[in-house]
Amino acid sequence: MAWWESWFGEEYLELYPHRGPADARREVAFALERLCPEPEPILDLCCGNGRHSIRFAERGFVPVGLDYSAPLLEVARLRN
């Protein structure tokens, strides 16, 4: 098994608890300032637990999250 297949699981969330909603809101605002006016749908590639997808949705966009990590995608699904 490759390292990245086992690294990005639920333990990843425990290692980076400081990456929260405030950071994601700032990063989403930064991205939206640089995209075309109506960037829909938004692809959140390597979306992990969906922290950016949630913030895009708050701003009225329809995010599509993709990630290799099934555990992190499940967290994203539960967070809606």
PDB file of C-alpha atoms in Angstrom, residues 1-69:
ATOM      1  CA  MET A   1       0.000   0.000   0.000  1.00  0.00           C
ATOM      2  CA  ALA A   2       1.283   3.448  -0.919  1.00  0.00           C
ATOM      3  CA  TRP A   3       1.810   5.911   1.962  1.00  0.00           C
ATOM      4  CA  TRP A   4      -0.924   8.258   0.765  1.00  0.00           C
ATOM      5  CA  GLU A   5      -3.478   5.435   0.740  1.00  0.00           C
ATOM      6  CA  SER A   6      -3.229   5.094   4.506  1.00  0.00           C
ATOM      7  CA  TRP A   7      -2.218   8.627   5.509  1.00  0.00           C
ATOM      8  CA  PHE A   8      -5.359  10.610   4.655  1.00  0.00           C
ATOM      9  CA  GLY A   9      -7.860   8.950   6.968  1.00  0.00           C
ATOM     10  CA  GLU A  10      -9.586  10.087  10.125  1.00  0.00           C
ATOM     11  CA  GLU A  11      -6.188  10.503  11.810  1.00  0.00           C
ATOM     12  CA  TYR A  12      -5.484  13.340   9.379  1.00  0.00           C
ATOM     13  CA  LEU A  13      -8.271  15.375  10.993  1.00  0.00           C
ATOM     14  CA  GLU A  14      -6.718  14.855  14.428  1.00  0.00           C
ATOM     15  CA  LEU A  15      -3.319  16.079  13.194  1.00  0.00           C
ATOM     16  CA  TYR A  16      -4.705  19.296  11.715  1.00  0.00           C
ATOM     17  CA  PRO A  17      -7.485  20.516  14.010  1.00  0.00           C
ATOM     18  CA  HIS A  18      -6.312  24.114  13.507  1.00  0.00           C
ATOM     19  CA  ARG A  19      -7.524  24.061   9.892  1.00  0.00           C
ATOM     20  CA  GLY A  20     -11.027  25.222  10.565  1.00  0.00           C
ATOM     21  CA  PRO A  21     -13.936  27.223   9.174  1.00  0.00           C
ATOM     22  CA  ALA A  22     -12.260  30.632   9.473  1.00  0.00           C
ATOM     23  CA  ASP A  23      -9.262  29.518   7.400  1.00  0.00           C
ATOM     24  CA  ALA A  24     -11.528  27.886   4.834  1.00  0.00           C
ATOM     25  CA  ARG A  25     -13.673  31.029   4.501  1.00  0.00           C
ATOM     26  CA  ARG A  26     -10.575  33.145   3.888  1.00  0.00           C
ATOM     27  CA  GLU A  27      -9.196  30.655   1.340  1.00  0.00           C
ATOM     28  CA  VAL A  28     -12.540  30.418  -0.488  1.00  0.00           C
ATOM     29  CA  ALA A  29     -12.779  34.222  -0.657  1.00  0.00           C
ATOM     30  CA  PHE A  30      -9.254  34.300  -2.105  1.00  0.00           C
ATOM     31  CA  ALA A  31     -10.177  31.710  -4.760  1.00  0.00           C
ATOM     32  CA  LEU A  32     -13.428  33.425  -5.712  1.00  0.00           C
ATOM     33  CA  GLU A  33     -11.661  36.756  -6.199  1.00  0.00           C
ATOM     34  CA  ARG A  34      -9.603  35.109  -8.923  1.00  0.00           C
ATOM     35  CA  LEU A  35     -12.271  33.030 -10.706  1.00  0.00           C
ATOM     36  CA  CYS A  36     -14.759  34.071 -13.355  1.00  0.00           C
ATOM     37  CA  PRO A  37     -17.969  35.652 -11.979  1.00  0.00           C
ATOM     38  CA  GLU A  38     -20.122  32.510 -12.226  1.00  0.00           C
ATOM     39  CA  PRO A  39     -17.784  29.539 -11.641  1.00  0.00           C
ATOM     40  CA  GLU A  40     -20.342  26.740 -11.413  1.00  0.00           C
ATOM     41  CA  PRO A  41     -20.071  24.014 -10.633  1.00  0.00           C
ATOM     42  CA  ILE A  42     -16.992  24.365  -8.419  1.00  0.00           C
ATOM     43  CA  LEU A  43     -14.655  21.370  -8.354  1.00  0.00           C
ATOM     44  CA  ASP A  44     -13.093  20.894  -4.926  1.00  0.00           C
ATOM     45  CA  LEU A  45     -10.349  18.465  -5.902  1.00  0.00           C
ATOM     46  CA  CYS A  46      -8.720  16.662  -2.987  1.00  0.00           C
ATOM     47  CA  CYS A  47     -11.630  17.940  -0.887  1.00  0.00           C
ATOM     48  CA  GLY A  48     -10.842  15.839   2.169  1.00  0.00           C
ATOM     49  CA  ASN A  49     -13.513  16.431   4.799  1.00  0.00           C
ATOM     50  CA  GLY A  50     -15.174  19.129   2.700  1.00  0.00           C
ATOM     51  CA  ARG A  51     -14.151  22.195   4.660  1.00  0.00           C
ATOM     52  CA  HIS A  52     -13.857  24.302   1.485  1.00  0.00           C
ATOM     53  CA  SER A  53     -16.921  22.746  -0.191  1.00  0.00           C
ATOM     54  CA  ILE A  54     -19.025  23.797   2.773  1.00  0.00           C
ATOM     55  CA  ARG A  55     -17.768  27.376   2.506  1.00  0.00           C
ATOM     56  CA  PHE A  56     -18.407  27.475  -1.263  1.00  0.00           C
ATOM     57  CA  ALA A  57     -21.962  26.277  -0.592  1.00  0.00           C
ATOM     58  CA  GLU A  58     -22.400  29.041   2.009  1.00  0.00           C
ATOM     59  CA  ARG A  59     -21.594  31.534  -0.749  1.00  0.00           C
ATOM     60  CA  GLY A  60     -24.286  30.043  -3.026  1.00  0.00           C
ATOM     61  CA  PHE A  61     -22.156  27.795  -5.220  1.00  0.00           C
ATOM     62  CA  VAL A  62     -22.677  24.119  -6.006  1.00  0.00           C
ATOM     63  CA  PRO A  63     -19.438  22.358  -5.067  1.00  0.00           C
ATOM     64  CA  VAL A  64     -18.432  18.942  -6.369  1.00  0.00           C
ATOM     65  CA  GLY A  65     -15.957  17.332  -3.987  1.00  0.00           C
ATOM     66  CA  LEU A  66     -13.552  14.608  -5.086  1.00  0.00           C
ATOM     67  CA  ASP A  67     -11.006  12.858  -2.921  1.00  0.00           C
ATOM     68  CA  TYR A  68      -9.155   9.551  -2.828  1.00  0.00           C
ATOM     69  CA  SER A  69      -9.805   9.111   0.900  1.00  0.00           C
TER      70      SER A  69
END
